[in-house]
Amino acid sequence: MVAETNELLRRACKNTVAVPGFNIPYLPMLEPIVRALRDTDAFGLIMVARLEWMKFEAQSLEAVAEEYQRVKDERCTRLHLDHVPVIDEDGLPVDYLSIMRQAIDAGYQSVMIDGSRLPLAGNIAATRQVVELAHAAGIAVEGELGAVLGHEDGSVPSYEEIFASGKGFTDPAEAQQFVRQTEVDWLSVAVGSIHGSISKALKDKKKVEARLNIPHLRRISEVVKIPLVLHGGTGIDRRYISDAVRLGCVKINIGTALRQPFEQMRGDSVVKAQQLVYDTAISLLRDELNIIGSARVLKA
Ligand code: 13P
């Protein structure tokens, strides 16, 4: 029997091992990422977010699940549904419960509900609905509290402003309440990271080098005892990452770091673009995350 993703993240916390979640905005990226995990014996999640089938070329959550089933390696991988927002990056409401049902039917092994654009009570209510649905199907749920910005078009404050002011950072007491009332399995927190931009104007630009407010993360981890999640994992200095992992922030979402090389090369050839994704993933696993052999530690 394969270990459940929730159990693997708990083991990751205990062993202070990072678990990357790799986004799939283009279906041909999936195979080289799985291969990189297998070749380094590292454990990671393969994920797709709603905006990746709406605005990129992941096609659908079913298409990603099908490709995943074709190439998966259960020693090193699990399938996760990333960001299904209650209100999307364009401010529009999303039929999130239908998407969750679709994901459960398609074989996703964990899901994320992102109610972070709602006030606390609304976020708790929406997340709770998804927890009931997903737990009945036996899979784990990630919620988000606080604002990890970057996916929105238009006027987002500068990174330095966000970091210095702590605007949108997850409040530790609210996080404690959120986890108790929703019974989510993992919590995505805002402590300084930012998503790589997906707007037309900025999506090819080098992502800002984000930092993490480690003392703030510590305050959250003192009161929230479930695995924490770092979104916007591209381009954060590895010292911050290892400090975060030590504080139980073990799931690290990575999108832009692999999307941009794929997009730059795919005009030449998809095969070359896949090779570049593979090479980049290997160096992330080895040099940034330092998790070669983690599948053995986690006994996935
Ligand atoms: P980056 O694109 O900044 O790596 O963020 C990915 C992410 O957090 C997806 O949920």
PDB file of C-alpha atoms and ligand atoms in Angstrom:
ATOM      1  CA  MET A   1       0.000   0.000   0.000  1.00  0.00           C
ATOM      2  CA  VAL A   2       1.320   3.476  -0.813  1.00  0.00           C
ATOM      3  CA  ALA A   3       1.731   5.862   2.135  1.00  0.00           C
ATOM      4  CA  GLU A   4      -0.749   8.725   2.195  1.00  0.00           C
ATOM      5  CA  THR A   5       0.585  12.165   1.342  1.00  0.00           C
ATOM      6  CA  ASN A   6      -0.448  13.506   4.743  1.00  0.00           C
ATOM      7  CA  GLU A   7       1.624  10.863   6.503  1.00  0.00           C
ATOM      8  CA  LEU A   8       4.587  11.666   4.240  1.00  0.00           C
ATOM      9  CA  LEU A   9       4.431  15.374   5.099  1.00  0.00           C
ATOM     10  CA  ARG A  10       4.320  14.524   8.789  1.00  0.00           C
ATOM     11  CA  ARG A  11       7.408  12.371   8.345  1.00  0.00           C
ATOM     12  CA  ALA A  12       9.016  15.267   6.449  1.00  0.00           C
ATOM     13  CA  CYS A  13       8.429  17.530   9.479  1.00  0.00           C
ATOM     14  CA  LYS A  14       9.888  14.963  11.833  1.00  0.00           C
ATOM     15  CA  ASN A  15      12.970  14.472   9.645  1.00  0.00           C
ATOM     16  CA  THR A  16      13.281  18.163   8.583  1.00  0.00           C
ATOM     17  CA  VAL A  17      13.117  17.272   4.910  1.00  0.00           C
ATOM     18  CA  ALA A  18      11.709  19.637   2.284  1.00  0.00           C
ATOM     19  CA  VAL A  19       8.984  18.296  -0.018  1.00  0.00           C
ATOM     20  CA  PRO A  20       8.801  20.280  -3.244  1.00  0.00           C
ATOM     21  CA  GLY A  21       5.482  20.687  -5.019  1.00  0.00           C
ATOM     22  CA  PHE A  22       6.157  21.200  -8.719  1.00  0.00           C
ATOM     23  CA  ASN A  23       3.588  23.031 -10.821  1.00  0.00           C
ATOM     24  CA  ILE A  24       2.658  21.760 -14.288  1.00  0.00           C
ATOM     25  CA  PRO A  25       1.539  24.664 -16.492  1.00  0.00           C
ATOM     26  CA  TYR A  26       2.441  22.628 -19.643  1.00  0.00           C
ATOM     27  CA  LEU A  27       1.765  18.882 -19.822  1.00  0.00           C
ATOM     28  CA  PRO A  28       5.176  17.945 -21.358  1.00  0.00           C
ATOM     29  CA  MET A  29       6.859  19.263 -18.183  1.00  0.00           C
ATOM     30  CA  LEU A  30       5.432  16.443 -16.099  1.00  0.00           C
ATOM     31  CA  GLU A  31       7.549  13.537 -17.364  1.00  0.00           C
ATOM     32  CA  PRO A  32      10.998  15.186 -16.937  1.00  0.00           C
ATOM     33  CA  ILE A  33      10.073  16.335 -13.410  1.00  0.00           C
ATOM     34  CA  VAL A  34       9.067  12.816 -12.371  1.00  0.00           C
ATOM     35  CA  ARG A  35      12.280  11.518 -13.974  1.00  0.00           C
ATOM     36  CA  ALA A  36      14.402  14.052 -12.066  1.00  0.00           C
ATOM     37  CA  LEU A  37      12.780  12.966  -8.785  1.00  0.00           C
ATOM     38  CA  ARG A  38      13.335   9.298  -9.602  1.00  0.00           C
ATOM     39  CA  ASP A  39      16.948   9.798 -10.700  1.00  0.00           C
ATOM     40  CA  THR A  40      17.804  11.617  -7.467  1.00  0.00           C
ATOM     41  CA  ASP A  41      15.616   9.351  -5.310  1.00  0.00           C
ATOM     42  CA  ALA A  42      13.937  12.505  -4.004  1.00  0.00           C
ATOM     43  CA  PHE A  43      10.280  12.763  -3.013  1.00  0.00           C
ATOM     44  CA  GLY A  44       8.024  15.504  -4.403  1.00  0.00           C
ATOM     45  CA  LEU A  45       4.485  16.382  -5.389  1.00  0.00           C
ATOM     46  CA  ILE A  46       3.268  16.916  -8.924  1.00  0.00           C
ATOM     47  CA  MET A  47       0.649  19.662  -8.906  1.00  0.00           C
ATOM     48  CA  VAL A  48      -1.584  21.714 -11.099  1.00  0.00           C
ATOM     49  CA  ALA A  49      -3.417  24.894 -10.136  1.00  0.00           C
ATOM     50  CA  ARG A  50      -6.679  26.028 -11.704  1.00  0.00           C
ATOM     51  CA  LEU A  51      -5.014  28.992 -13.390  1.00  0.00           C
ATOM     52  CA  GLU A  52      -2.636  26.569 -15.133  1.00  0.00           C
ATOM     53  CA  TRP A  53      -5.437  24.950 -17.092  1.00  0.00           C
ATOM     54  CA  MET A  54      -7.304  28.238 -17.503  1.00  0.00           C
ATOM     55  CA  LYS A  55      -4.367  30.468 -18.550  1.00  0.00           C
ATOM     56  CA  PHE A  56      -1.542  28.102 -19.522  1.00  0.00           C
ATOM     57  CA  GLU A  57      -1.508  24.756 -21.334  1.00  0.00           C
ATOM     58  CA  ALA A  58      -2.150  22.163 -18.654  1.00  0.00           C
ATOM     59  CA  GLN A  59      -5.499  21.601 -20.452  1.00  0.00           C
ATOM     60  CA  SER A  60      -7.517  20.261 -17.499  1.00  0.00           C
ATOM     61  CA  LEU A  61      -7.082  18.618 -14.150  1.00  0.00           C
ATOM     62  CA  GLU A  62      -8.036  15.319 -15.780  1.00  0.00           C
ATOM     63  CA  ALA A  63      -5.360  15.709 -18.477  1.00  0.00           C
ATOM     64  CA  VAL A  64      -2.706  16.238 -15.803  1.00  0.00           C
ATOM     65  CA  ALA A  65      -3.991  13.228 -13.827  1.00  0.00           C
ATOM     66  CA  GLU A  66      -3.872  11.063 -16.946  1.00  0.00           C
ATOM     67  CA  GLU A  67      -0.309  12.082 -17.787  1.00  0.00           C
ATOM     68  CA  TYR A  68       0.615  11.571 -14.125  1.00  0.00           C
ATOM     69  CA  GLN A  69      -0.767   8.009 -14.170  1.00  0.00           C
ATOM     70  CA  ARG A  70       1.302   7.295 -17.291  1.00  0.00           C
ATOM     71  CA  VAL A  71       4.654   8.349 -15.817  1.00  0.00           C
ATOM     72  CA  LYS A  72       4.253   8.340 -12.018  1.00  0.00           C
ATOM     73  CA  ASP A  73       6.702   6.667  -9.668  1.00  0.00           C
ATOM     74  CA  GLU A  74       5.021   6.026  -6.344  1.00  0.00           C
ATOM     75  CA  ARG A  75       8.315   5.760  -4.553  1.00  0.00           C
ATOM     76  CA  CYS A  76       9.005   9.418  -5.373  1.00  0.00           C
ATOM     77  CA  THR A  77       5.766  11.178  -6.312  1.00  0.00           C
ATOM     78  CA  ARG A  78       2.164  11.948  -5.369  1.00  0.00           C
ATOM     79  CA  LEU A  79      -0.462  14.002  -7.225  1.00  0.00           C
ATOM     80  CA  HIS A  80      -1.750  17.215  -5.613  1.00  0.00           C
ATOM     81  CA  LEU A  81      -4.294  19.806  -6.727  1.00  0.00           C
ATOM     82  CA  ASP A  82      -2.800  23.264  -6.151  1.00  0.00           C
ATOM     83  CA  HIS A  83      -4.707  26.593  -5.797  1.00  0.00           C
ATOM     84  CA  VAL A  84      -8.396  26.287  -6.367  1.00  0.00           C
ATOM     85  CA  PRO A  85      -9.421  29.779  -5.329  1.00  0.00           C
ATOM     86  CA  VAL A  86     -12.819  30.701  -3.949  1.00  0.00           C
ATOM     87  CA  ILE A  87     -12.343  34.091  -5.626  1.00  0.00           C
ATOM     88  CA  ASP A  88      -9.856  33.927  -8.484  1.00  0.00           C
ATOM     89  CA  GLU A  89      -6.932  36.208  -9.349  1.00  0.00           C
ATOM     90  CA  ASP A  90      -9.278  38.286 -11.540  1.00  0.00           C
ATOM     91  CA  GLY A  91     -11.764  38.761  -8.699  1.00  0.00           C
ATOM     92  CA  LEU A  92     -14.328  36.271 -10.054  1.00  0.00           C
ATOM     93  CA  PRO A  93     -16.119  33.617  -7.959  1.00  0.00           C
ATOM     94  CA  VAL A  94     -15.170  29.993  -8.651  1.00  0.00           C
ATOM     95  CA  ASP A  95     -17.346  26.875  -8.338  1.00  0.00           C
ATOM     96  CA  TYR A  96     -14.714  25.322  -6.123  1.00  0.00           C
ATOM     97  CA  LEU A  97     -16.771  22.414  -4.814  1.00  0.00           C
ATOM     98  CA  SER A  98     -17.377  21.075  -8.332  1.00  0.00           C
ATOM     99  CA  ILE A  99     -13.653  21.277  -9.054  1.00  0.00           C
ATOM    100  CA  MET A 100     -12.920  19.390  -5.838  1.00  0.00           C
ATOM    101  CA  ARG A 101     -15.363  16.639  -6.796  1.00  0.00           C
ATOM    102  CA  GLN A 102     -13.738  16.414 -10.226  1.00  0.00           C
ATOM    103  CA  ALA A 103     -10.287  16.148  -8.615  1.00  0.00           C
ATOM    104  CA  ILE A 104     -11.403  13.390  -6.239  1.00  0.00           C
ATOM    105  CA  ASP A 105     -12.888  11.466  -9.181  1.00  0.00           C
ATOM    106  CA  ALA A 106      -9.697  11.945 -11.195  1.00  0.00           C
ATOM    107  CA  GLY A 107      -7.548  10.435  -8.433  1.00  0.00           C
ATOM    108  CA  TYR A 108      -5.870  13.454  -6.841  1.00  0.00           C
ATOM    109  CA  GLN A 109      -4.253  12.431  -3.556  1.00  0.00           C
ATOM    110  CA  SER A 110      -4.573  15.837  -1.851  1.00  0.00           C
ATOM    111  CA  VAL A 111      -6.119  19.223  -2.697  1.00  0.00           C
ATOM    112  CA  MET A 112      -5.697  22.891  -1.903  1.00  0.00           C
ATOM    113  CA  ILE A 113      -8.561  25.287  -1.314  1.00  0.00           C
ATOM    114  CA  ASP A 114      -7.499  28.909  -1.399  1.00  0.00           C
ATOM    115  CA  GLY A 115      -9.947  31.115   0.461  1.00  0.00           C
ATOM    116  CA  SER A 116      -7.298  33.712   1.205  1.00  0.00           C
ATOM    117  CA  ARG A 117      -9.091  36.477  -0.720  1.00  0.00           C
ATOM    118  CA  LEU A 118     -12.037  36.186   1.695  1.00  0.00           C
ATOM    119  CA  PRO A 119     -12.307  37.578   5.214  1.00  0.00           C
ATOM    120  CA  LEU A 120     -11.442  35.055   7.941  1.00  0.00           C
ATOM    121  CA  ALA A 121     -14.983  33.759   8.574  1.00  0.00           C
ATOM    122  CA  GLY A 122     -15.643  33.173   4.858  1.00  0.00           C
ATOM    123  CA  ASN A 123     -12.275  31.485   4.412  1.00  0.00           C
ATOM    124  CA  ILE A 124     -13.019  29.196   7.360  1.00  0.00           C
ATOM    125  CA  ALA A 125     -16.493  28.314   6.009  1.00  0.00           C
ATOM    126  CA  ALA A 126     -15.290  27.517   2.473  1.00  0.00           C
ATOM    127  CA  THR A 127     -12.267  25.564   3.698  1.00  0.00           C
ATOM    128  CA  ARG A 128     -14.428  23.573   6.102  1.00  0.00           C
ATOM    129  CA  GLN A 129     -16.747  22.535   3.240  1.00  0.00           C
ATOM    130  CA  VAL A 130     -13.783  21.229   1.265  1.00  0.00           C
ATOM    131  CA  VAL A 131     -12.326  19.439   4.294  1.00  0.00           C
ATOM    132  CA  GLU A 132     -15.610  17.562   4.769  1.00  0.00           C
ATOM    133  CA  LEU A 133     -15.714  16.541   1.116  1.00  0.00           C
ATOM    134  CA  ALA A 134     -12.046  15.574   0.855  1.00  0.00           C
ATOM    135  CA  HIS A 135     -11.800  13.765   4.183  1.00  0.00           C
ATOM    136  CA  ALA A 136     -14.845  11.706   3.259  1.00  0.00           C
ATOM    137  CA  ALA A 137     -12.826  10.635   0.210  1.00  0.00           C
ATOM    138  CA  GLY A 138      -9.765   9.963   2.378  1.00  0.00           C
ATOM    139  CA  ILE A 139      -7.491  12.729   1.078  1.00  0.00           C
ATOM    140  CA  ALA A 140      -5.721  15.638   2.762  1.00  0.00           C
ATOM    141  CA  VAL A 141      -6.519  19.337   2.371  1.00  0.00           C
ATOM    142  CA  GLU A 142      -4.255  22.373   2.283  1.00  0.00           C
ATOM    143  CA  GLY A 143      -5.765  25.748   3.211  1.00  0.00           C
ATOM    144  CA  GLU A 144      -4.288  29.216   2.955  1.00  0.00           C
ATOM    145  CA  LEU A 145      -4.404  32.077   5.397  1.00  0.00           C
ATOM    146  CA  GLY A 146      -2.719  35.391   4.668  1.00  0.00           C
ATOM    147  CA  ALA A 147      -1.924  36.852   1.282  1.00  0.00           C
ATOM    148  CA  VAL A 148       0.862  35.404  -0.842  1.00  0.00           C
ATOM    149  CA  LEU A 149       0.583  37.975  -3.620  1.00  0.00           C
ATOM    150  CA  GLY A 150       1.921  37.885  -7.166  1.00  0.00           C
ATOM    151  CA  HIS A 151      -0.763  36.208  -9.287  1.00  0.00           C
ATOM    152  CA  GLU A 152      -2.896  39.349  -9.532  1.00  0.00           C
ATOM    153  CA  ASP A 153      -2.630  41.721 -12.483  1.00  0.00           C
ATOM    154  CA  GLY A 154      -2.099  45.400 -11.845  1.00  0.00           C
ATOM    155  CA  SER A 155      -1.389  47.247  -8.683  1.00  0.00           C
ATOM    156  CA  VAL A 156       0.387  45.095  -6.154  1.00  0.00           C
ATOM    157  CA  PRO A 157       2.671  47.017  -3.755  1.00  0.00           C
ATOM    158  CA  SER A 158       6.421  46.648  -4.323  1.00  0.00           C
ATOM    159  CA  TYR A 159       8.065  43.601  -2.766  1.00  0.00           C
ATOM    160  CA  GLU A 160      10.107  45.735  -0.362  1.00  0.00           C
ATOM    161  CA  GLU A 161       6.927  47.440   0.817  1.00  0.00           C
ATOM    162  CA  ILE A 162       5.181  44.115   1.427  1.00  0.00           C
ATOM    163  CA  PHE A 163       8.148  42.668   3.294  1.00  0.00           C
ATOM    164  CA  ALA A 164       8.862  45.722   5.423  1.00  0.00           C
ATOM    165  CA  SER A 165       5.226  46.285   6.415  1.00  0.00           C
ATOM    166  CA  GLY A 166       4.358  42.602   6.883  1.00  0.00           C
ATOM    167  CA  LYS A 167       1.145  43.424   5.000  1.00  0.00           C
ATOM    168  CA  GLY A 168      -0.883  40.280   4.410  1.00  0.00           C
ATOM    169  CA  PHE A 169       1.331  38.136   6.646  1.00  0.00           C
ATOM    170  CA  THR A 170      -0.493  35.295   8.387  1.00  0.00           C
ATOM    171  CA  ASP A 171      -1.541  36.224  11.905  1.00  0.00           C
ATOM    172  CA  PRO A 172      -0.493  33.434  14.348  1.00  0.00           C
ATOM    173  CA  ALA A 173      -3.655  33.625  16.491  1.00  0.00           C
ATOM    174  CA  GLU A 174      -5.886  33.566  13.406  1.00  0.00           C
ATOM    175  CA  ALA A 175      -3.878  30.641  12.057  1.00  0.00           C
ATOM    176  CA  GLN A 176      -4.507  28.710  15.252  1.00  0.00           C
ATOM    177  CA  GLN A 177      -8.250  29.449  15.060  1.00  0.00           C
ATOM    178  CA  PHE A 178      -8.347  28.614  11.323  1.00  0.00           C
ATOM    179  CA  VAL A 179      -6.747  25.211  11.811  1.00  0.00           C
ATOM    180  CA  ARG A 180      -8.910  24.331  14.797  1.00  0.00           C
ATOM    181  CA  GLN A 181     -12.171  25.287  13.095  1.00  0.00           C
ATOM    182  CA  THR A 182     -11.486  23.932   9.605  1.00  0.00           C
ATOM    183  CA  GLU A 183      -9.461  20.829  10.531  1.00  0.00           C
ATOM    184  CA  VAL A 184      -7.230  21.352   7.487  1.00  0.00           C
ATOM    185  CA  ASP A 185      -4.219  19.075   7.233  1.00  0.00           C
ATOM    186  CA  TRP A 186      -1.652  21.617   5.989  1.00  0.00           C
ATOM    187  CA  LEU A 187      -1.577  25.393   6.090  1.00  0.00           C
ATOM    188  CA  SER A 188      -0.086  27.732   3.503  1.00  0.00           C
ATOM    189  CA  VAL A 189       1.260  30.790   5.271  1.00  0.00           C
ATOM    190  CA  ALA A 190       2.351  34.253   4.158  1.00  0.00           C
ATOM    191  CA  VAL A 191       5.701  35.172   5.715  1.00  0.00           C
ATOM    192  CA  GLY A 192       7.449  37.075   2.943  1.00  0.00           C
ATOM    193  CA  SER A 193       7.305  34.868  -0.145  1.00  0.00           C
ATOM    194  CA  ILE A 194       5.582  36.006  -3.313  1.00  0.00           C
ATOM    195  CA  HIS A 195       4.301  34.086  -6.338  1.00  0.00           C
ATOM    196  CA  GLY A 196       6.136  34.480  -9.637  1.00  0.00           C
ATOM    197  CA  SER A 197       4.044  36.767 -11.803  1.00  0.00           C
ATOM    198  CA  ILE A 198       1.820  35.270 -14.488  1.00  0.00           C
ATOM    199  CA  SER A 199       0.734  38.559 -16.085  1.00  0.00           C
ATOM    200  CA  LYS A 200       1.608  39.023 -19.780  1.00  0.00           C
ATOM    201  CA  ALA A 201       3.867  41.970 -18.979  1.00  0.00           C
ATOM    202  CA  LEU A 202       5.868  40.249 -16.244  1.00  0.00           C
ATOM    203  CA  LYS A 203       5.699  36.496 -16.670  1.00  0.00           C
ATOM    204  CA  ASP A 204       9.012  36.227 -18.579  1.00  0.00           C
ATOM    205  CA  LYS A 205      10.909  38.580 -16.258  1.00  0.00           C
ATOM    206  CA  LYS A 206      13.283  37.352 -13.572  1.00  0.00           C
ATOM    207  CA  LYS A 207      11.378  36.904 -10.352  1.00  0.00           C
ATOM    208  CA  VAL A 208      12.148  39.177  -7.420  1.00  0.00           C
ATOM    209  CA  GLU A 209      14.397  37.544  -4.799  1.00  0.00           C
ATOM    210  CA  ALA A 210      12.036  37.077  -1.898  1.00  0.00           C
ATOM    211  CA  ARG A 211      13.045  36.691   1.716  1.00  0.00           C
ATOM    212  CA  LEU A 212      11.264  35.056   4.653  1.00  0.00           C
ATOM    213  CA  ASN A 213      10.540  36.576   8.031  1.00  0.00           C
ATOM    214  CA  ILE A 214      11.750  33.605  10.067  1.00  0.00           C
ATOM    215  CA  PRO A 215      10.827  35.033  13.523  1.00  0.00           C
ATOM    216  CA  HIS A 216       7.267  35.526  12.240  1.00  0.00           C
ATOM    217  CA  LEU A 217       7.180  31.976  10.894  1.00  0.00           C
ATOM    218  CA  ARG A 218       8.422  30.749  14.276  1.00  0.00           C
ATOM    219  CA  ARG A 219       5.502  32.492  15.997  1.00  0.00           C
ATOM    220  CA  ILE A 220       3.096  30.647  13.695  1.00  0.00           C
ATOM    221  CA  SER A 221       4.828  27.297  14.097  1.00  0.00           C
ATOM    222  CA  GLU A 222       4.663  27.592  17.874  1.00  0.00           C
ATOM    223  CA  VAL A 223       0.867  27.548  17.781  1.00  0.00           C
ATOM    224  CA  VAL A 224       0.096  25.584  14.604  1.00  0.00           C
ATOM    225  CA  LYS A 225       1.208  21.987  14.808  1.00  0.00           C
ATOM    226  CA  ILE A 226       0.430  20.761  11.303  1.00  0.00           C
ATOM    227  CA  PRO A 227       2.769  20.834   8.252  1.00  0.00           C
ATOM    228  CA  LEU A 228       3.102  24.357   6.867  1.00  0.00           C
ATOM    229  CA  VAL A 229       3.405  25.280   3.196  1.00  0.00           C
ATOM    230  CA  LEU A 230       5.522  27.879   1.468  1.00  0.00           C
ATOM    231  CA  HIS A 231       4.114  29.204  -1.792  1.00  0.00           C
ATOM    232  CA  GLY A 232       6.266  31.187  -4.184  1.00  0.00           C
ATOM    233  CA  GLY A 233       9.249  28.893  -3.651  1.00  0.00           C
ATOM    234  CA  THR A 234      11.183  30.047  -6.723  1.00  0.00           C
ATOM    235  CA  GLY A 235      14.265  32.132  -6.050  1.00  0.00           C
ATOM    236  CA  ILE A 236      14.269  32.167  -2.247  1.00  0.00           C
ATOM    237  CA  ASP A 237      17.729  31.922  -0.743  1.00  0.00           C
ATOM    238  CA  ARG A 238      18.402  28.343   0.413  1.00  0.00           C
ATOM    239  CA  ARG A 239      19.280  29.483   3.954  1.00  0.00           C
ATOM    240  CA  TYR A 240      15.747  30.783   4.395  1.00  0.00           C
ATOM    241  CA  ILE A 241      14.385  27.525   3.025  1.00  0.00           C
ATOM    242  CA  SER A 242      16.335  25.379   5.451  1.00  0.00           C
ATOM    243  CA  ASP A 243      15.278  27.575   8.392  1.00  0.00           C
ATOM    244  CA  ALA A 244      11.654  27.309   7.246  1.00  0.00           C
ATOM    245  CA  VAL A 245      11.855  23.519   6.926  1.00  0.00           C
ATOM    246  CA  ARG A 246      13.249  23.297  10.453  1.00  0.00           C
ATOM    247  CA  LEU A 247      10.126  25.159  11.623  1.00  0.00           C
ATOM    248  CA  GLY A 248       7.805  22.647   9.959  1.00  0.00           C
ATOM    249  CA  CYS A 249       7.283  24.582   6.728  1.00  0.00           C
ATOM    250  CA  VAL A 250       8.153  21.526   4.655  1.00  0.00           C
ATOM    251  CA  LYS A 251       6.053  21.750   1.492  1.00  0.00           C
ATOM    252  CA  ILE A 252       7.708  24.182  -0.880  1.00  0.00           C
ATOM    253  CA  ASN A 253       5.757  25.103  -4.013  1.00  0.00           C
ATOM    254  CA  ILE A 254       7.862  25.746  -7.094  1.00  0.00           C
ATOM    255  CA  GLY A 255       6.431  27.014 -10.368  1.00  0.00           C
ATOM    256  CA  THR A 256       8.338  29.808 -12.102  1.00  0.00           C
ATOM    257  CA  ALA A 257      11.781  28.166 -11.778  1.00  0.00           C
ATOM    258  CA  LEU A 258      10.729  25.395 -14.188  1.00  0.00           C
ATOM    259  CA  ARG A 259       8.056  27.191 -16.219  1.00  0.00           C
ATOM    260  CA  GLN A 260      10.394  29.891 -17.532  1.00  0.00           C
ATOM    261  CA  PRO A 261      13.089  27.513 -18.887  1.00  0.00           C
ATOM    262  CA  PHE A 262      10.375  25.419 -20.575  1.00  0.00           C
ATOM    263  CA  GLU A 263       8.813  28.487 -22.200  1.00  0.00           C
ATOM    264  CA  GLN A 264      12.169  29.830 -23.350  1.00  0.00           C
ATOM    265  CA  MET A 265      13.140  26.593 -25.102  1.00  0.00           C
ATOM    266  CA  ARG A 266       9.867  25.172 -26.412  1.00  0.00           C
ATOM    267  CA  GLY A 267       9.976  27.345 -29.530  1.00  0.00           C
ATOM    268  CA  ASP A 268      13.157  25.425 -30.502  1.00  0.00           C
ATOM    269  CA  SER A 269      11.824  22.001 -29.602  1.00  0.00           C
ATOM    270  CA  VAL A 270       9.690  20.443 -26.890  1.00  0.00           C
ATOM    271  CA  VAL A 271      12.318  17.718 -26.389  1.00  0.00           C
ATOM    272  CA  LYS A 272      15.011  20.334 -25.701  1.00  0.00           C
ATOM    273  CA  ALA A 273      12.627  22.194 -23.392  1.00  0.00           C
ATOM    274  CA  GLN A 274      11.974  18.959 -21.488  1.00  0.00           C
ATOM    275  CA  GLN A 275      15.713  18.378 -21.148  1.00  0.00           C
ATOM    276  CA  LEU A 276      16.107  21.865 -19.705  1.00  0.00           C
ATOM    277  CA  VAL A 277      13.271  21.222 -17.222  1.00  0.00           C
ATOM    278  CA  TYR A 278      14.989  17.976 -16.195  1.00  0.00           C
ATOM    279  CA  ASP A 279      18.403  19.654 -15.735  1.00  0.00           C
ATOM    280  CA  THR A 280      16.891  22.555 -13.789  1.00  0.00           C
ATOM    281  CA  ALA A 281      14.878  20.220 -11.570  1.00  0.00           C
ATOM    282  CA  ILE A 282      17.997  18.158 -10.792  1.00  0.00           C
ATOM    283  CA  SER A 283      19.896  21.248  -9.709  1.00  0.00           C
ATOM    284  CA  LEU A 284      16.960  22.458  -7.582  1.00  0.00           C
ATOM    285  CA  LEU A 285      16.691  19.088  -5.829  1.00  0.00           C
ATOM    286  CA  ARG A 286      20.438  18.825  -5.287  1.00  0.00           C
ATOM    287  CA  ASP A 287      21.655  22.383  -4.707  1.00  0.00           C
ATOM    288  CA  GLU A 288      18.664  24.419  -3.488  1.00  0.00           C
ATOM    289  CA  LEU A 289      16.596  21.896  -1.556  1.00  0.00           C
ATOM    290  CA  ASN A 290      19.308  19.395  -0.716  1.00  0.00           C
ATOM    291  CA  ILE A 291      16.944  16.409  -0.779  1.00  0.00           C
ATOM    292  CA  ILE A 292      18.766  13.759  -2.777  1.00  0.00           C
ATOM    293  CA  GLY A 293      17.647  10.405  -1.323  1.00  0.00           C
ATOM    294  CA  SER A 294      14.668  11.872   0.573  1.00  0.00           C
ATOM    295  CA  ALA A 295      12.306   9.178  -0.791  1.00  0.00           C
ATOM    296  CA  ARG A 296      14.346   6.670   1.203  1.00  0.00           C
ATOM    297  CA  VAL A 297      14.055   8.780   4.383  1.00  0.00           C
ATOM    298  CA  LEU A 298      10.295   9.274   3.977  1.00  0.00           C
ATOM    299  CA  LYS A 299       9.669   5.684   2.838  1.00  0.00           C
ATOM    300  CA  ALA A 300       7.081   6.818   0.356  1.00  0.00           C
TER     301      ALA A 300
HETATM  302  P1  13P B   1       6.569  30.318  -7.850  1.00  0.00           P
HETATM  303  O1  13P B   1       6.073  30.330  -9.254  1.00  0.00           O
HETATM  304  O2  13P B   1       6.923  31.658  -7.388  1.00  0.00           O
HETATM  305  O3  13P B   1       7.637  29.293  -7.656  1.00  0.00           O
HETATM  306  O4  13P B   1       5.341  29.870  -6.917  1.00  0.00           O
HETATM  307  C1  13P B   1       4.666  28.667  -7.165  1.00  0.00           C
HETATM  308  C2  13P B   1       3.524  28.467  -6.236  1.00  0.00           C
HETATM  309  O5  13P B   1       3.520  28.911  -5.118  1.00  0.00           O
HETATM  310  C3  13P B   1       2.375  27.690  -6.736  1.00  0.00           C
HETATM  311  O6  13P B   1       1.401  27.480  -5.787  1.00  0.00           O
END
